[in-house]
Amino acid sequence: MWTPWPTFSYAWLRDGVVIAGQTGVTYRVQAGDAGSRISVTVTGTKTGYATKSLTSAELQVPAASTPTPTPAPTTPAPTPTATPGTPTPTPTPTATTPVPTPEPTAPAEDAPFSAAATPTIAGTARVGFTLSARAGVWTPWPTFSYQWTRDGVAIDGQTAVTYRVQEGDQGTTIAVIVTGTKTGYVTQAIPSDGLLVPLPESTPEPTVPTPDPTPAPDVAFETVGTPSITGLGRVDYTLNAKSGTWSPWPSFSYAWLRDGVAIPDQTGASYRVVASDVGTSISVAVTGTKTGYVTQTVTSPGVAVVATPVTPPPPAPSVPFEATTTPVIQGSPVAGSPLRVETPAWTPEATAYAYAWARDGVTVLGATDATYTVRRADAGSRITVTVTGTRSGYKATSVTSEPTAVVVDALDVPPAEPAPSPDDQPFTDTPSPTITGDASVGSTLTAETPAWTPRPPRSPTCGSATASSCPAAPRRPTCRLRVMPDRRSP
């Protein structure tokens, strides 16, 4: 078993000597082989592996022998029968004549070829050149086999019509034995004249070498793709090589070119355009390689590299972008109450707005909506809002509202009077109340309520007093107030 599996050639040997023309996988033993030892040399060849030859064990062909005549069978004499009263007769011997065995009929002999030319060799006997065997004219035309020899000794595995001269052939004579075989004719082997392969130091003959008539061992690709380049020829842009369609598919290598000259160290499938490429043409040479095929290089069309155009900034708009009104805050500046801004108008009209609420000019973090709920922390401050309008192609502009009144805490705001019912009648006489007492911190003030017309019903409470502690009618009720410090003072 060979691994990997190679291509085999055969050479049959008689007593260790190559039998001319016997290069098939089978061999028919001839009469001349009698008494000899037959063996076969098998040579395995495969691209990328060293050629190797192995010879089988020998088989002994028996020597020819003369057939021995076989004697004819004899008929025995009859045995006499004894008759009573008479003596037993004695048998008389009878002579027998042997019948000779006929000689085997010899097969008809093969006829020789009527014409068998001496073969010739075409080509130059130099290392690396290929020699070709020419069989000449034979009559009738047979099937040919070939065996190349070096100084008269068969070269293992060299049984093709061509032979490539090797370095080991220098200083030797190369010849070829051409064997013609045809049914009914005597197989004939004729050697050619030899060609001397000169040594390296010898002076070559001043002749023009004969072109090699045989094709190169490698074959051309069935299909060779046309490479192309994708990308823009601008500085800092990347160009990419496309190899095209090849059959069979090879391995690729790349070489980028600037005006047809290879760019040093640029052998990848892509190339980044540099400033020195401006004004030149960039192309790529794609080379396809595959074992058993001729290496081929194809260059793509070039891509012109131009300077990257500078885009000027858009011209400033001729119409100014500004607000035509001031934002207005709606709502009461009381802790817990919502404020809302009326967005002003812009010329030309803004497409988006942004809001920023501020307390005494300091931006309130997170307050970026069109509404704002007043906080207790805002008490004693004034609230403003800044509205910013934006529009594509225009510079954003901002406008700030007028400040609100001072924000008060909800605890400092007196409760609102209940809304009157539509059926209620107005009082006809409502004199103003009066306050008695010393208006100093810690003292008590008393509200004096005059008589109203008509008289309102008695209140269940009077200030902080309960109903039972209020003066009985018709005395006017009084309420006492305690003066407290102003909590809004710093």
Coordinates of C-alpha atoms in Angstrom, one line a residue:
M1 CA 0.0 0.0 0.0
W2 CA 1.4 3.4 -1.0
T3 CA 0.4 6.6 0.8
P4 CA -0.5 8.9 -0.9
W5 CA -1.5 6.9 -4.0
P6 CA 0.9 7.7 -6.9
T7 CA 1.0 7.0 -10.7
F8 CA 2.7 3.7 -11.4
S9 CA 5.0 2.6 -14.3
Y10 CA 6.5 -0.9 -14.8
A11 CA 9.6 -2.5 -16.2
W12 CA 9.9 -6.4 -16.4
L13 CA 13.3 -8.0 -15.9
R14 CA 14.8 -11.3 -17.0
D15 CA 17.6 -12.4 -14.6
G16 CA 17.9 -8.7 -13.5
V17 CA 18.1 -7.3 -17.0
V18 CA 15.3 -5.0 -18.3
I19 CA 13.2 -6.8 -21.0
A20 CA 12.9 -4.2 -23.8
G21 CA 9.4 -3.0 -24.4
Q22 CA 7.8 -4.8 -21.5
T23 CA 6.4 -1.8 -19.5
G24 CA 2.8 -2.9 -19.0
V25 CA 1.2 -4.1 -15.8
T26 CA 1.2 -7.7 -17.2
Y27 CA 3.8 -9.8 -18.9
R28 CA 3.4 -12.9 -21.1
V29 CA 6.1 -15.5 -20.4
Q30 CA 8.0 -16.3 -23.6
A31 CA 9.8 -19.5 -24.7
G32 CA 13.1 -17.6 -24.3
D33 CA 12.4 -17.1 -20.6
A34 CA 12.7 -20.9 -19.9
G35 CA 15.3 -21.4 -17.1
S36 CA 15.3 -17.7 -16.2
R37 CA 14.1 -15.7 -13.2
I38 CA 11.4 -13.0 -14.0
S39 CA 10.9 -10.0 -11.7
V40 CA 9.2 -6.6 -12.1
T41 CA 10.3 -3.1 -11.0
V42 CA 7.4 -0.8 -10.0
T43 CA 8.0 3.0 -10.0
G44 CA 5.7 5.4 -8.1
T45 CA 5.5 9.1 -9.1
K46 CA 3.5 12.0 -7.7
T47 CA 3.9 15.8 -7.8
G48 CA 5.6 17.0 -4.7
Y49 CA 7.0 13.6 -3.7
A50 CA 10.3 11.9 -4.5
T51 CA 10.0 9.2 -7.2
K52 CA 10.6 5.8 -5.8
S53 CA 11.2 2.3 -7.4
L54 CA 10.7 -1.1 -5.8
T55 CA 11.6 -4.5 -7.4
S56 CA 9.6 -7.7 -6.7
A57 CA 10.9 -11.1 -5.7
E58 CA 12.0 -13.2 -8.7
L59 CA 9.9 -16.1 -10.2
Q60 CA 11.8 -19.1 -11.6
V61 CA 10.6 -20.1 -15.1
P62 CA 11.1 -23.9 -15.5
A63 CA 13.6 -25.1 -18.1
A64 CA 12.2 -26.7 -21.3
S65 CA 11.8 -30.5 -21.2
T66 CA 11.6 -33.2 -24.0
P67 CA 8.2 -35.1 -23.9
T68 CA 8.6 -38.8 -23.0
P69 CA 6.7 -41.2 -25.4
T70 CA 3.9 -43.1 -23.7
P71 CA 3.8 -46.9 -24.5
A72 CA 0.6 -48.2 -26.1
P73 CA -1.5 -50.4 -23.9
T74 CA -1.1 -54.2 -24.5
T75 CA -3.8 -56.8 -24.8
P76 CA -3.3 -59.6 -22.3
A77 CA -3.4 -63.2 -23.7
P78 CA -6.5 -65.2 -23.0
T79 CA -6.3 -67.4 -20.0
P80 CA -6.8 -71.1 -21.0
T81 CA -9.8 -72.8 -19.4
A82 CA -9.1 -76.2 -17.7
T83 CA -11.0 -79.2 -19.1
P84 CA -11.6 -82.1 -16.7
G85 CA -9.4 -85.1 -17.5
T86 CA -7.0 -83.1 -19.6
P87 CA -3.7 -81.3 -18.4
T88 CA -3.8 -77.6 -17.9
P89 CA -2.4 -75.8 -21.0
T90 CA 0.5 -73.4 -20.6
P91 CA -0.2 -69.9 -22.1
T92 CA 2.0 -68.9 -25.0
P93 CA 3.5 -65.4 -24.6
T94 CA 2.5 -62.8 -27.2
A95 CA 4.8 -59.9 -28.2
T96 CA 3.5 -56.3 -27.9
T97 CA 4.4 -53.3 -30.0
P98 CA 4.5 -49.9 -28.3
V99 CA 2.5 -47.1 -30.0
P100 CA 4.4 -43.8 -30.1
T101 CA 2.8 -40.6 -28.8
P102 CA 2.4 -38.0 -31.5
E103 CA 4.7 -34.9 -31.2
P104 CA 2.8 -31.7 -30.0
T105 CA 2.0 -29.4 -32.9
A106 CA 4.1 -26.2 -32.7
P107 CA 2.2 -22.9 -33.0
A108 CA 2.6 -20.9 -36.1
E109 CA 5.5 -18.4 -35.8
D110 CA 4.9 -14.6 -35.8
A111 CA 6.0 -12.8 -38.9
P112 CA 8.6 -10.0 -38.7
F113 CA 7.7 -6.4 -39.5
S114 CA 8.4 -5.6 -43.1
A115 CA 9.8 -2.2 -42.1
A116 CA 11.1 -1.1 -38.7
A117 CA 12.9 2.2 -38.6
T118 CA 15.7 3.2 -36.2
P119 CA 14.2 5.7 -33.7
T120 CA 15.6 9.2 -33.4
I121 CA 15.6 11.8 -30.6
A122 CA 14.4 15.4 -31.0
G123 CA 15.5 18.2 -28.6
T124 CA 18.6 19.6 -27.0
A125 CA 20.6 17.4 -24.5
R126 CA 20.8 20.1 -21.8
V127 CA 19.6 20.0 -18.2
G128 CA 16.0 21.2 -18.0
F129 CA 15.3 20.6 -21.7
T130 CA 12.8 17.9 -22.9
L131 CA 13.8 15.2 -25.4
S132 CA 11.1 13.6 -27.6
A133 CA 11.4 10.1 -29.1
R134 CA 10.5 9.7 -32.8
A135 CA 9.7 6.1 -33.8
G136 CA 10.1 6.5 -37.6
V137 CA 8.1 4.5 -40.2
W138 CA 7.1 0.9 -39.4
T139 CA 5.1 -1.5 -41.7
P140 CA 2.6 -2.5 -40.6
W141 CA 2.1 0.2 -37.9
P142 CA 2.4 -1.2 -34.4
T143 CA 1.8 -0.1 -30.9
F144 CA 4.9 1.6 -29.4
S145 CA 6.4 1.6 -26.0
Y146 CA 9.5 3.5 -24.8
Q147 CA 12.4 3.0 -22.4
W148 CA 14.9 5.8 -21.9
T149 CA 18.5 4.8 -21.0
R150 CA 21.5 6.5 -19.5
D151 CA 24.8 5.0 -20.8
G152 CA 22.8 1.9 -21.9
V153 CA 21.1 1.3 -18.5
A154 CA 17.4 1.8 -18.3
I155 CA 16.3 4.8 -16.3
D156 CA 13.7 3.8 -13.7
G157 CA 10.2 5.0 -14.5
Q158 CA 11.1 6.8 -17.7
T159 CA 8.8 5.0 -20.2
A160 CA 7.0 7.9 -21.8
V161 CA 7.5 9.3 -25.3
T162 CA 9.3 12.3 -23.8
Y163 CA 12.2 12.7 -21.2
R164 CA 13.2 15.8 -19.3
V165 CA 17.0 15.9 -18.9
Q166 CA 18.1 15.9 -15.2
E167 CA 21.3 17.2 -13.5
G168 CA 22.4 13.6 -13.0
D169 CA 22.5 13.1 -16.7
Q170 CA 25.5 15.5 -17.2
G171 CA 28.4 13.7 -18.8
T172 CA 26.3 10.7 -19.9
T173 CA 24.7 9.5 -23.1
I174 CA 20.9 9.5 -23.3
A175 CA 19.1 7.1 -25.7
V176 CA 15.7 5.6 -26.1
I177 CA 14.6 2.1 -26.9
V178 CA 11.4 2.0 -29.0
T179 CA 9.5 -1.3 -29.0
G180 CA 6.9 -2.1 -31.6
T181 CA 4.2 -4.7 -30.8
K182 CA 1.4 -6.0 -33.0
T183 CA -0.6 -9.3 -32.9
G184 CA 0.8 -11.8 -35.4
Y185 CA 4.2 -10.0 -35.6
V186 CA 7.4 -10.5 -33.7
T187 CA 7.9 -7.8 -31.1
Q188 CA 10.9 -5.8 -32.0
A189 CA 12.9 -3.3 -29.9
I190 CA 15.3 -0.9 -31.6
P191 CA 17.6 1.6 -29.7
S192 CA 18.2 5.1 -31.0
D193 CA 21.6 6.8 -31.2
G194 CA 22.6 8.4 -28.0
L195 CA 22.8 12.1 -27.2
L196 CA 25.7 13.3 -24.9
V197 CA 24.6 15.6 -22.1
P198 CA 27.6 18.0 -21.6
L199 CA 29.1 18.7 -18.2
P200 CA 28.5 22.1 -16.7
E201 CA 31.9 23.4 -17.5
S202 CA 31.7 22.4 -21.1
T203 CA 31.2 25.2 -23.7
P204 CA 27.8 24.9 -25.3
E205 CA 27.6 24.5 -29.0
P206 CA 26.8 27.7 -30.9
T207 CA 23.4 26.5 -32.0
V208 CA 20.0 27.8 -31.4
P209 CA 18.2 25.5 -29.0
T210 CA 15.3 23.7 -30.6
P211 CA 12.0 24.9 -29.0
D212 CA 10.5 22.4 -26.6
P213 CA 7.8 20.6 -28.7
T214 CA 6.0 19.4 -25.6
P215 CA 3.8 21.6 -23.5
A216 CA 4.9 22.7 -20.0
P217 CA 4.0 20.3 -17.2
D218 CA 1.7 23.0 -15.8
V219 CA -1.5 23.9 -17.6
A220 CA -3.2 27.3 -18.0
F221 CA -6.2 28.3 -15.9
E222 CA -9.5 27.6 -17.6
T223 CA -10.8 31.1 -16.7
V224 CA -8.8 34.1 -15.6
G225 CA -10.7 36.9 -13.9
T226 CA -10.3 40.6 -14.6
P227 CA -9.5 42.4 -11.3
S228 CA -11.2 45.6 -10.4
I229 CA -11.0 48.2 -7.6
T230 CA -13.8 49.5 -5.4
G231 CA -13.6 52.7 -3.4
L232 CA -13.1 56.4 -4.0
G233 CA -9.8 57.9 -5.2
R234 CA -9.5 60.4 -2.4
V235 CA -6.9 60.9 0.3
D236 CA -7.5 58.8 3.4
Y237 CA -10.1 56.6 1.6
T238 CA -9.5 52.9 1.3
L239 CA -9.4 51.0 -2.1
N240 CA -10.3 47.3 -2.2
A241 CA -9.1 44.8 -4.8
K242 CA -11.6 42.4 -6.4
S243 CA -9.9 39.4 -8.1
G244 CA -12.7 38.5 -10.5
T245 CA -13.8 34.9 -11.4
W246 CA -11.0 32.3 -11.9
S247 CA -11.4 28.6 -12.7
P248 CA -10.1 26.6 -10.9
W249 CA -9.9 28.9 -7.9
P250 CA -6.3 29.8 -7.0
S251 CA -4.5 31.5 -4.1
F252 CA -4.1 35.3 -4.7
S253 CA -1.3 37.8 -4.0
Y254 CA -1.5 41.5 -4.6
A255 CA 0.8 44.4 -5.6
W256 CA -0.5 48.0 -5.6
L257 CA 0.8 50.2 -8.3
R258 CA 1.2 54.0 -8.6
D259 CA 1.3 55.0 -12.3
G260 CA 2.3 51.4 -13.1
V261 CA 5.2 51.3 -10.5
A262 CA 4.9 49.0 -7.5
I263 CA 4.3 50.8 -4.2
P264 CA 6.8 49.4 -1.6
D265 CA 5.2 47.1 1.0
Q266 CA 1.7 47.5 -0.3
T267 CA 0.8 43.8 -0.9
G268 CA -2.5 43.5 0.8
A269 CA -6.0 43.2 -0.6
S270 CA -6.7 46.8 0.3
Y271 CA -4.8 50.1 0.1
R272 CA -5.3 53.4 1.9
V273 CA -4.8 56.5 -0.4
V274 CA -2.1 58.9 0.8
A275 CA -1.4 62.5 -0.1
S276 CA 1.4 61.6 -2.5
D277 CA -1.1 59.7 -4.6
V278 CA -3.0 62.9 -5.7
G279 CA -2.7 63.3 -9.5
T280 CA -1.7 59.7 -10.1
S281 CA -3.5 56.5 -11.1
I282 CA -3.7 53.6 -8.6
S283 CA -4.1 50.1 -9.9
V284 CA -3.5 46.6 -8.5
A285 CA -1.8 43.5 -10.0
V286 CA -3.5 40.3 -8.9
T287 CA -1.5 37.0 -9.2
G288 CA -3.1 33.6 -9.1
T289 CA -1.1 30.5 -8.2
K290 CA -2.2 26.9 -7.9
T291 CA -0.2 23.6 -8.1
G292 CA -0.3 22.2 -11.6
Y293 CA -1.3 25.5 -13.2
V294 CA 0.8 28.2 -14.8
T295 CA 1.0 31.2 -12.5
Q296 CA -0.7 34.2 -14.0
T297 CA -0.8 38.0 -13.2
V298 CA -3.5 40.4 -14.3
T299 CA -3.6 44.1 -13.6
S300 CA -6.8 46.1 -13.0
P301 CA -7.8 49.4 -14.6
G302 CA -6.4 52.4 -12.7
V303 CA -8.3 54.7 -10.4
A304 CA -7.5 58.4 -10.6
V305 CA -6.7 60.1 -7.3
V306 CA -7.9 63.7 -7.0
A307 CA -7.7 66.2 -4.1
T308 CA -10.5 66.0 -1.6
P309 CA -12.8 69.0 -2.3
V310 CA -13.3 71.5 0.6
T311 CA -17.0 72.1 1.2
P312 CA -17.5 75.8 2.1
P313 CA -19.7 76.5 5.1
P314 CA -23.3 77.5 4.2
P315 CA -23.8 81.2 3.8
A316 CA -25.3 83.1 6.7
P317 CA -29.0 83.7 6.2
S318 CA -30.0 87.2 5.1
V319 CA -33.1 87.3 7.3
P320 CA -32.4 87.7 11.1
F321 CA -33.7 85.1 13.5
E322 CA -35.2 86.8 16.5
A323 CA -38.2 86.8 18.9
T324 CA -40.8 89.5 18.2
T325 CA -42.4 89.3 21.7
T326 CA -41.4 88.6 25.3
P327 CA -42.5 85.4 27.0
V328 CA -45.2 86.0 29.6
I329 CA -45.7 83.9 32.8
Q330 CA -49.2 83.0 33.7
G331 CA -50.2 81.9 37.2
S332 CA -49.9 82.9 40.9
P333 CA -46.4 83.1 42.5
V334 CA -47.6 81.0 45.5
A335 CA -45.9 77.8 46.7
G336 CA -47.6 74.8 45.2
S337 CA -49.2 76.8 42.4
P338 CA -48.4 76.0 38.7
L339 CA -46.9 78.7 36.4
R340 CA -47.1 78.5 32.6
V341 CA -45.2 80.5 30.0
E342 CA -46.7 81.9 26.9
T343 CA -44.1 81.2 24.2
P344 CA -43.3 84.3 22.1
A345 CA -43.3 84.5 18.3
W346 CA -40.1 84.3 16.2
T347 CA -39.2 85.6 12.8
P348 CA -38.9 83.4 10.8
E349 CA -40.9 80.9 12.9
A350 CA -38.8 78.7 15.2
T351 CA -39.1 75.0 14.8
A352 CA -38.1 74.0 18.3
Y353 CA -38.1 75.6 21.8
A354 CA -36.2 75.1 25.0
Y355 CA -37.1 76.4 28.5
A356 CA -35.1 77.3 31.6
W357 CA -36.8 78.5 34.8
A358 CA -34.8 80.6 37.2
R359 CA -35.1 81.9 40.8
D360 CA -33.8 85.4 41.2
G361 CA -31.7 84.8 38.0
V362 CA -30.3 81.4 39.1
T363 CA -31.3 78.5 37.0
V364 CA -33.5 75.9 38.8
L365 CA -32.1 72.5 38.0
G366 CA -34.4 70.2 36.1
A367 CA -37.0 73.0 35.4
T368 CA -37.0 72.7 31.5
D369 CA -40.7 72.4 30.7
A370 CA -43.1 75.0 29.5
T371 CA -44.8 74.8 33.0
Y372 CA -43.3 75.2 36.5
T373 CA -44.8 74.4 39.9
V374 CA -43.8 77.0 42.5
R375 CA -41.8 75.5 45.4
R376 CA -41.7 76.5 49.1
A377 CA -37.9 77.2 48.5
D378 CA -39.0 79.9 46.0
A379 CA -40.7 81.9 48.8
G380 CA -39.3 85.5 48.9
S381 CA -37.8 85.2 45.4
R382 CA -39.0 86.2 41.9
I383 CA -39.4 83.6 39.1
T384 CA -38.4 84.1 35.5
V385 CA -38.2 81.9 32.4
T386 CA -35.9 82.0 29.4
V387 CA -37.2 80.6 26.1
T388 CA -34.7 79.6 23.4
G389 CA -35.9 79.3 19.8
T390 CA -34.0 77.2 17.1
R391 CA -34.3 76.7 13.4
S392 CA -32.0 74.9 10.9
G393 CA -29.6 77.3 9.2
Y394 CA -30.1 80.0 11.9
K395 CA -28.3 80.8 15.1
A396 CA -30.4 80.0 18.2
T397 CA -31.6 83.0 20.1
S398 CA -33.0 83.3 23.7
V399 CA -35.4 85.8 25.3
T400 CA -36.3 86.1 29.1
S401 CA -39.6 86.9 30.6
E402 CA -40.3 89.7 33.2
P403 CA -40.0 88.4 36.8
T404 CA -43.1 87.5 38.8
A405 CA -44.1 89.1 42.0
V406 CA -42.4 87.8 45.1
V407 CA -43.3 84.3 45.8
V408 CA -45.2 83.7 49.1
D409 CA -45.6 80.5 51.1
A410 CA -49.1 79.0 51.0
L411 CA -49.3 79.3 54.8
D412 CA -49.1 83.0 54.5
V413 CA -52.0 83.3 52.1
P414 CA -55.5 83.9 53.7
P415 CA -58.1 81.4 52.6
A416 CA -60.2 82.5 49.7
E417 CA -63.7 83.7 50.4
P418 CA -66.3 81.2 49.2
A419 CA -67.9 82.2 46.0
P420 CA -71.3 83.7 46.5
S421 CA -74.4 81.7 45.5
P422 CA -76.5 83.3 42.7
D423 CA -79.4 83.4 45.1
D424 CA -77.6 85.3 47.9
Q425 CA -78.6 88.9 48.6
P426 CA -76.1 91.6 49.4
F427 CA -75.8 93.1 52.9
T428 CA -77.3 96.6 52.9
D429 CA -75.0 97.9 55.7
T430 CA -71.4 96.5 56.2
P431 CA -69.4 98.8 58.4
S432 CA -65.6 98.1 58.6
P433 CA -64.3 96.4 61.7
T434 CA -61.8 98.0 64.0
I435 CA -58.7 96.7 66.0
T436 CA -58.0 97.6 69.6
G437 CA -54.8 96.8 71.5
D438 CA -51.0 97.5 71.4
A439 CA -49.4 96.4 68.1
S440 CA -46.2 95.1 69.7
V441 CA -44.7 91.7 69.7
G442 CA -46.3 89.5 72.3
S443 CA -49.4 91.7 72.8
T444 CA -53.0 90.8 72.0
L445 CA -55.1 92.7 69.4
T446 CA -58.9 92.6 69.5
A447 CA -61.2 92.8 66.4
E448 CA -64.3 95.0 67.0
T449 CA -67.1 94.0 64.6
P450 CA -69.9 96.7 64.2
A451 CA -73.5 95.8 63.5
W452 CA -74.3 94.6 60.0
T453 CA -77.7 94.9 58.2
P454 CA -79.2 92.3 58.1
R455 CA -77.4 90.7 61.0
P456 CA -75.4 87.5 59.9
P457 CA -75.9 84.2 61.8
R458 CA -73.7 83.6 64.8
S459 CA -70.5 81.8 63.9
P460 CA -69.8 78.5 65.7
T461 CA -66.3 79.6 66.3
C462 CA -64.8 83.0 67.1
G463 CA -61.1 83.1 66.2
S464 CA -59.6 80.3 68.3
A465 CA -62.5 80.3 70.7
T466 CA -65.2 77.7 70.7
A467 CA -68.9 78.6 70.2
S468 CA -69.6 78.4 74.0
S469 CA -66.9 81.0 74.7
C470 CA -68.3 83.5 72.3
P471 CA -70.3 86.4 73.8
A472 CA -74.0 85.9 73.7
A473 CA -76.1 88.0 71.4
P474 CA -76.9 90.9 71.1
R475 CA -73.4 91.8 72.1
R476 CA -71.1 92.1 69.2
P477 CA -68.6 89.2 69.1
T478 CA -64.9 90.0 69.5
C479 CA -61.9 88.0 68.5
R480 CA -58.4 88.3 69.9
L481 CA -55.3 88.0 67.7
R482 CA -51.9 87.4 68.9
V483 CA -49.2 89.4 67.1
M484 CA -46.4 87.0 65.8
P485 CA -43.0 87.8 64.3
D486 CA -42.8 88.2 60.5
R487 CA -41.5 84.9 59.2
R488 CA -40.4 86.5 55.9
S489 CA -37.9 88.7 57.6
P490 CA -34.3 87.7 57.0

